[in-house]
GROMACS .gro file of C-alpha atoms in nm:
model
  318
    1MET     CA    1   0.000   0.000   0.000
    2ARG     CA    2   0.146   0.335  -0.106
    3HIS     CA    3  -0.107   0.589   0.027
    4PHE     CA    4  -0.403   0.559   0.264
    5THR     CA    5  -0.692   0.802   0.222
    6GLY     CA    6  -0.999   0.577   0.232
    7VAL     CA    7  -1.147   0.231   0.268
    8LYS     CA    8  -1.060   0.125  -0.088
    9ASP     CA    9  -0.690   0.160  -0.016
   10LEU     CA   10  -0.712  -0.109   0.251
   11GLY     CA   11  -0.846  -0.377   0.019
   12ASP     CA   12  -1.019  -0.680   0.169
   13LEU     CA   13  -1.168  -0.577   0.504
   14HIS     CA   14  -1.171  -0.932   0.640
   15GLU     CA   15  -0.797  -0.958   0.585
   16ALA     CA   16  -0.746  -0.615   0.743
   17MET     CA   17  -0.949  -0.730   1.043
   18ARG     CA   18  -0.737  -1.045   1.073
   19GLU     CA   19  -0.424  -0.828   1.082
   20ALA     CA   20  -0.582  -0.597   1.340
   21LEU     CA   21  -0.661  -0.885   1.575
   22GLU     CA   22  -0.313  -1.030   1.525
   23ILE     CA   23  -0.156  -0.696   1.619
   24LYS     CA   24  -0.389  -0.655   1.914
   25GLN     CA   25  -0.260  -0.984   2.052
   26ASP     CA   26   0.104  -0.873   2.010
   27ARG     CA   27   0.148  -0.502   1.937
   28PHE     CA   28   0.524  -0.534   1.897
   29LYS     CA   29   0.525  -0.837   1.666
   30TYR     CA   30   0.653  -0.623   1.378
   31VAL     CA   31   0.875  -0.391   1.581
   32GLY     CA   32   1.168  -0.449   1.344
   33LEU     CA   33   0.972  -0.341   1.037
   34GLY     CA   34   1.020   0.030   1.103
   35ARG     CA   35   1.381   0.018   1.218
   36ASN     CA   36   1.570   0.324   1.087
   37ARG     CA   37   1.247   0.454   0.932
   38THR     CA   38   1.098   0.792   1.024
   39LEU     CA   39   0.735   0.899   1.040
   40LEU     CA   40   0.656   1.269   1.005
   41MET     CA   41   0.317   1.367   1.148
   42VAL     CA   42   0.198   1.704   1.015
   43PHE     CA   43  -0.087   1.874   1.202
   44PHE     CA   44  -0.275   2.168   1.057
   45ASN     CA   45  -0.543   2.110   1.325
   46SER     CA   46  -0.563   2.006   1.689
   47SER     CA   47  -0.557   1.643   1.793
   48LEU     CA   48  -0.557   1.417   2.097
   49ARG     CA   49  -0.646   1.058   1.998
   50THR     CA   50  -0.498   1.081   1.648
   51ARG     CA   51  -0.168   1.223   1.770
   52LEU     CA   52  -0.125   0.978   2.056
   53SER     CA   53  -0.252   0.666   1.883
   54THR     CA   54  -0.055   0.721   1.561
   55GLN     CA   55   0.266   0.797   1.747
   56LYS     CA   56   0.215   0.486   1.959
   57ALA     CA   57   0.151   0.281   1.645
   58ALA     CA   58   0.477   0.402   1.493
   59MET     CA   59   0.660   0.308   1.814
   60ASN     CA   60   0.500  -0.038   1.800
   61LEU     CA   61   0.670  -0.079   1.462
   62GLY     CA   62   1.007   0.057   1.576
   63MET     CA   63   0.985   0.386   1.386
   64ASN     CA   64   1.132   0.723   1.473
   65VAL     CA   65   0.867   0.996   1.494
   66ILE     CA   66   0.876   1.370   1.417
   67VAL     CA   67   0.568   1.581   1.500
   68LEU     CA   68   0.511   1.917   1.329
   69ASP     CA   69   0.235   2.155   1.440
   70VAL     CA   70   0.211   2.383   1.139
   71ASN     CA   71   0.022   2.662   1.316
   72GLN     CA   72   0.239   2.665   1.629
   73GLY     CA   73   0.591   2.555   1.549
   74ALA     CA   74   0.648   2.644   1.183
   75TRP     CA   75   0.621   2.926   0.932
   76LYS     CA   76   0.266   3.002   0.823
   77LEU     CA   77   0.209   2.824   0.494
   78GLU     CA   78   0.051   2.958   0.178
   79THR     CA   79  -0.152   2.698  -0.012
   80GLU     CA   80  -0.277   2.895  -0.313
   81ARG     CA   81  -0.094   2.915  -0.645
   82GLY     CA   82  -0.029   3.248  -0.813
   83VAL     CA   83  -0.066   3.466  -0.506
   84ILE     CA   84   0.164   3.755  -0.417
   85MET     CA   85   0.294   3.653  -0.078
   86ASP     CA   86   0.289   3.995   0.086
   87GLY     CA   87   0.084   3.889   0.390
   88ASP     CA   88   0.159   3.692   0.704
   89LYS     CA   89   0.246   3.364   0.527
   90SER     CA   90   0.621   3.323   0.487
   91GLU     CA   91   0.650   2.990   0.305
   92HIS     CA   92   0.461   2.816   0.028
   93LEU     CA   93   0.340   2.460   0.059
   94LEU     CA   94   0.504   2.384  -0.279
   95GLU     CA   95   0.848   2.428  -0.119
   96ALA     CA   96   0.758   2.310   0.230
   97VAL     CA   97   0.614   1.974   0.126
   98PRO     CA   98   0.915   1.842  -0.069
   99VAL     CA   99   1.145   1.968   0.208
  100MET     CA  100   0.943   1.770   0.462
  101GLY     CA  101   0.978   1.467   0.238
  102CYS     CA  102   1.358   1.494   0.264
  103TYR     CA  103   1.348   1.420   0.636
  104CYS     CA  104   1.124   1.116   0.659
  105ASP     CA  105   1.002   0.793   0.501
  106VAL     CA  106   0.627   0.827   0.563
  107ILE     CA  107   0.405   1.133   0.615
  108GLY     CA  108   0.076   1.155   0.804
  109VAL     CA  109  -0.134   1.467   0.742
  110ARG     CA  110  -0.421   1.613   0.945
  111SER     CA  111  -0.602   1.900   0.771
  112PHE     CA  112  -0.970   1.973   0.827
  113ALA     CA  113  -1.221   2.131   0.592
  114ARG     CA  114  -1.189   2.509   0.595
  115PHE     CA  115  -1.544   2.586   0.475
  116GLU     CA  116  -1.403   2.857   0.247
  117SER     CA  117  -1.458   2.659  -0.073
  118LYS     CA  118  -1.643   2.332  -0.110
  119ALA     CA  119  -1.448   2.261  -0.429
  120ASP     CA  120  -1.118   2.293  -0.244
  121ASP     CA  121  -1.237   2.090   0.054
  122TYR     CA  122  -1.391   1.809  -0.148
  123GLY     CA  123  -1.093   1.812  -0.384
  124GLU     CA  124  -0.873   1.746  -0.076
  125LYS     CA  125  -0.643   2.028  -0.179
  126ILE     CA  126  -0.399   2.004   0.114
  127LEU     CA  127  -0.375   1.624   0.137
  128ASN     CA  128  -0.330   1.585  -0.237
  129GLN     CA  129  -0.044   1.835  -0.244
  130PHE     CA  130   0.142   1.617   0.003
  131ILE     CA  131   0.073   1.309  -0.211
  132ARG     CA  132   0.184   1.489  -0.527
  133TYR     CA  133   0.492   1.677  -0.407
  134SER     CA  134   0.642   1.497  -0.105
  135GLY     CA  135   0.774   1.194  -0.292
  136LYS     CA  136   0.681   0.980   0.009
  137PRO     CA  137   0.387   0.758   0.110
  138VAL     CA  138   0.114   0.971   0.266
  139PHE     CA  139  -0.176   0.872   0.489
  140SER     CA  140  -0.469   1.074   0.616
  141MET     CA  141  -0.491   1.152   0.988
  142GLU     CA  142  -0.824   1.322   0.902
  143ALA     CA  143  -0.873   1.528   0.593
  144ALA     CA  144  -1.145   1.761   0.470
  145THR     CA  145  -1.383   1.484   0.363
  146GLY     CA  146  -1.276   1.171   0.547
  147HIS     CA  147  -1.123   1.022   0.860
  148PRO     CA  148  -1.029   0.666   0.757
  149LEU     CA  149  -0.817   0.580   1.062
  150GLN     CA  150  -1.118   0.654   1.283
  151SER     CA  151  -1.357   0.452   1.066
  152PHE     CA  152  -1.115   0.158   1.057
  153ALA     CA  153  -1.110   0.166   1.439
  154ASP     CA  154  -1.491   0.185   1.440
  155TYR     CA  155  -1.504  -0.121   1.215
  156ILE     CA  156  -1.269  -0.314   1.447
  157THR     CA  157  -1.482  -0.217   1.748
  158ILE     CA  158  -1.808  -0.332   1.588
  159GLU     CA  159  -1.653  -0.660   1.474
  160GLU     CA  160  -1.536  -0.726   1.831
  161HIS     CA  161  -1.882  -0.666   1.979
  162ARG     CA  162  -2.137  -0.775   1.719
  163THR     CA  163  -2.350  -1.082   1.788
  164LYS     CA  164  -2.526  -1.089   1.451
  165GLN     CA  165  -2.389  -1.167   1.108
  166ARG     CA  166  -2.530  -0.842   0.974
  167PRO     CA  167  -2.592  -0.594   1.256
  168LYS     CA  168  -2.802  -0.283   1.213
  169VAL     CA  169  -2.575   0.020   1.246
  170VAL     CA  170  -2.739   0.361   1.279
  171MET     CA  171  -2.553   0.689   1.242
  172SER     CA  172  -2.748   0.978   1.388
  173TRP     CA  173  -2.693   1.351   1.345
  174ALA     CA  174  -2.703   1.540   1.675
  175PRO     CA  175  -2.693   1.915   1.753
  176HIS     CA  176  -2.370   2.108   1.808
  177PRO     CA  177  -2.297   2.479   1.862
  178LYS     CA  178  -2.024   2.497   1.595
  179SER     CA  179  -2.006   2.408   1.227
  180LEU     CA  180  -1.830   2.073   1.202
  181PRO     CA  181  -1.691   1.901   0.889
  182GLN     CA  182  -1.850   1.597   0.729
  183ALA     CA  183  -1.526   1.396   0.743
  184VAL     CA  184  -1.617   1.150   1.019
  185PRO     CA  185  -1.976   1.083   0.903
  186ASN     CA  186  -1.862   1.050   0.540
  187SER     CA  187  -1.603   0.790   0.633
  188PHE     CA  188  -1.824   0.606   0.879
  189ALA     CA  189  -2.102   0.566   0.622
  190GLU     CA  190  -1.860   0.450   0.354
  191TRP     CA  191  -1.681   0.198   0.578
  192MET     CA  192  -1.995   0.051   0.732
  193VAL     CA  193  -2.150  -0.009   0.390
  194ALA     CA  194  -1.823  -0.166   0.272
  195ALA     CA  195  -1.833  -0.395   0.577
  196GLY     CA  196  -2.170  -0.527   0.465
  197TYR     CA  197  -2.374  -0.407   0.763
  198GLU     CA  198  -2.731  -0.281   0.750
  199VAL     CA  199  -2.661   0.092   0.758
  200VAL     CA  200  -2.917   0.362   0.839
  201ILE     CA  201  -2.834   0.733   0.848
  202THR     CA  202  -3.076   0.964   1.024
  203HIS     CA  203  -3.071   1.344   1.026
  204PRO     CA  204  -3.300   1.644   0.977
  205GLU     CA  205  -3.375   1.747   0.621
  206GLY     CA  206  -3.097   1.961   0.477
  207TYR     CA  207  -2.816   1.754   0.629
  208GLU     CA  208  -2.783   1.504   0.344
  209LEU     CA  209  -2.425   1.384   0.291
  210GLU     CA  210  -2.267   1.337  -0.051
  211SER     CA  211  -2.413   1.028  -0.218
  212ARG     CA  212  -2.068   0.892  -0.305
  213PHE     CA  213  -2.017   0.829   0.067
  214THR     CA  214  -2.367   0.711   0.157
  215ALA     CA  215  -2.446   0.485  -0.140
  216GLY     CA  216  -2.583   0.159  -0.001
  217ALA     CA  217  -2.715   0.316   0.320
  218ARG     CA  218  -3.080   0.397   0.395
  219ILE     CA  219  -3.162   0.758   0.479
  220GLU     CA  220  -3.432   0.809   0.744
  221TYR     CA  221  -3.550   1.153   0.858
  222ASP     CA  222  -3.743   1.013   1.156
  223GLN     CA  223  -3.478   0.950   1.423
  224MET     CA  224  -3.696   0.729   1.643
  225LYS     CA  225  -3.793   0.512   1.349
  226ALA     CA  226  -3.427   0.481   1.249
  227PHE     CA  227  -3.329   0.366   1.598
  228GLU     CA  228  -3.582   0.082   1.610
  229GLY     CA  229  -3.398  -0.249   1.643
  230ALA     CA  230  -3.052  -0.094   1.611
  231ASP     CA  231  -2.752  -0.293   1.733
  232PHE     CA  232  -2.506  -0.002   1.722
  233VAL     CA  233  -2.575   0.370   1.742
  234TYR     CA  234  -2.312   0.618   1.625
  235ALA     CA  235  -2.389   0.980   1.715
  236LYS     CA  236  -2.216   1.263   1.530
  237ASN     CA  237  -2.279   1.620   1.430
  238TRP     CA  238  -2.200   1.759   1.089
  239SER     CA  239  -2.279   2.083   0.910
  240ALA     CA  240  -2.474   2.107   0.586
  241ALA     CA  241  -2.294   1.956   0.287
  242SER     CA  242  -2.507   2.096   0.004
  243ASP     CA  243  -2.365   2.354  -0.236
  244ALA     CA  244  -2.626   2.609  -0.127
  245HIS     CA  245  -2.562   2.577   0.249
  246TYR     CA  246  -2.212   2.428   0.268
  247GLY     CA  247  -2.068   2.442   0.620
  248GLN     CA  248  -2.378   2.603   0.771
  249ILE     CA  249  -2.576   2.510   1.083
  250LEU     CA  250  -2.937   2.458   0.978
  251SER     CA  251  -3.075   2.320   1.304
  252MET     CA  252  -3.007   2.317   1.676
  253ASP     CA  253  -3.297   2.083   1.755
  254ARG     CA  254  -3.210   1.939   2.098
  255SER     CA  255  -3.464   1.659   2.055
  256TRP     CA  256  -3.198   1.490   1.838
  257THR     CA  257  -2.957   1.459   2.135
  258VAL     CA  258  -2.910   1.085   2.186
  259GLY     CA  259  -3.054   0.988   2.523
  260GLU     CA  260  -3.234   0.706   2.698
  261ARG     CA  261  -3.553   0.781   2.502
  262GLN     CA  262  -3.386   0.694   2.172
  263MET     CA  263  -3.180   0.404   2.306
  264ALA     CA  264  -3.493   0.243   2.454
  265VAL     CA  265  -3.625   0.149   2.108
  266THR     CA  266  -3.300  -0.017   1.999
  267ASP     CA  267  -3.209  -0.383   2.040
  268ASN     CA  268  -3.001  -0.299   2.349
  269ALA     CA  269  -2.764  -0.115   2.118
  270TYR     CA  270  -2.408  -0.017   2.186
  271PHE     CA  271  -2.334   0.356   2.178
  272MET     CA  272  -2.039   0.490   1.977
  273HIS     CA  273  -1.877   0.829   1.917
  274CYS     CA  274  -1.535   0.926   1.783
  275LEU     CA  275  -1.462   1.181   2.063
  276PRO     CA  276  -1.425   1.454   2.168
  277VAL     CA  277  -1.794   1.479   2.247
  278ARG     CA  278  -2.004   1.762   2.387
  279ARG     CA  279  -2.207   1.597   2.661
  280ASN     CA  280  -2.578   1.668   2.673
  281MET     CA  281  -2.558   1.814   2.321
  282ILE     CA  282  -2.455   1.508   2.122
  283VAL     CA  283  -2.534   1.249   2.392
  284THR     CA  284  -2.661   1.251   2.748
  285ASP     CA  285  -2.444   1.162   3.046
  286GLU     CA  286  -2.656   0.854   3.112
  287VAL     CA  287  -2.590   0.704   2.769
  288ILE     CA  288  -2.220   0.783   2.734
  289GLU     CA  289  -2.150   0.657   3.086
  290GLY     CA  290  -2.379   0.356   3.050
  291PRO     CA  291  -2.273  -0.010   3.029
  292ARG     CA  292  -2.330  -0.018   2.651
  293SER     CA  293  -2.101   0.275   2.574
  294LEU     CA  294  -1.802   0.181   2.357
  295VAL     CA  295  -1.635   0.520   2.331
  296ILE     CA  296  -1.322   0.416   2.527
  297PRO     CA  297  -1.264   0.077   2.354
  298GLU     CA  298  -1.331   0.256   2.025
  299ALA     CA  299  -1.064   0.516   2.103
  300ALA     CA  300  -0.821   0.242   2.213
  301ASN     CA  301  -0.862   0.074   1.874
  302ARG     CA  302  -0.721   0.384   1.707
  303GLU     CA  303  -0.376   0.249   1.798
  304ILE     CA  304  -0.460  -0.078   1.625
  305SER     CA  305  -0.598   0.076   1.306
  306ALA     CA  306  -0.294   0.304   1.275
  307THR     CA  307  -0.054   0.016   1.335
  308VAL     CA  308  -0.211  -0.190   1.056
  309VAL     CA  309  -0.198   0.104   0.815
  310LEU     CA  310   0.163   0.192   0.894
  311LYS     CA  311   0.263  -0.175   0.876
  312ARG     CA  312   0.122  -0.204   0.525
  313ILE     CA  313   0.288   0.119   0.413
  314LEU     CA  314   0.624   0.006   0.552
  315GLU     CA  315   0.590  -0.329   0.376
  316GLY     CA  316   0.553  -0.140   0.049
  317LEU     CA  317   0.872   0.062   0.088
  318ASP     CA  318   1.179  -0.029  -0.115
   0.00000   0.00000   0.00000
């Protein structure tokens, strides 16, 4: 595997799951694979789980790790072509990216949607410049439109806890005071469909995600109806994805907050969320602290998903 930006890059999910369980049994089984190899982690946005889990994964494989916070420990970077750089940005990404590539063997990039241009966000402008100009394998640590390391960890978590061959997995929109990207819901929908689960996405009208991510899932605007018989519930906010309202908040309906009322109509469903989560906006205290909450095991599996991805990238190096 050269680059990792989505579920298709991983190939057969059953084989990926087998590798994940193997690594979970012995996290240092491939510690020699990354010897004398360096991972550069580039953060344009804040991180807790992604930073810690990916660095731990690299250590599991014996890699050296360099962490760069672009907005705190580096020159401000210009990303647009053809601009006169007479502002506060001292370096262009077109020089910075190949320089970064000189100092490492693999690059992880975290760059959220900016909500300035849907075309730029959905064209993955930042991530693709790293792929094009670094000369090194690149993997997404969350990009404008997807968060594949998180969705891989979600898939591992569901596989570890499912009791049915084809569980019903419901992703529910929930209110949030800020405009959030569609990256996590896009990836979650895409990965769950690829896994062969029964996938239902529920949200108010106006919050439809791009069909290329949701194809194969059922869209249900009645949240309570969507939750009926669910085996797993994944709560997440996202802003509007349509061209007309891109990045906007269209609703703050608190009745969509996932609580005991919604969980009562499920089939004793597990609750999931990628974290961080705003309690009593996205989910009530009772649900997230309940015995069916998987948010901590889900976060722990981020180390496993990152280890599998880095292992495959290292195996593809010359």
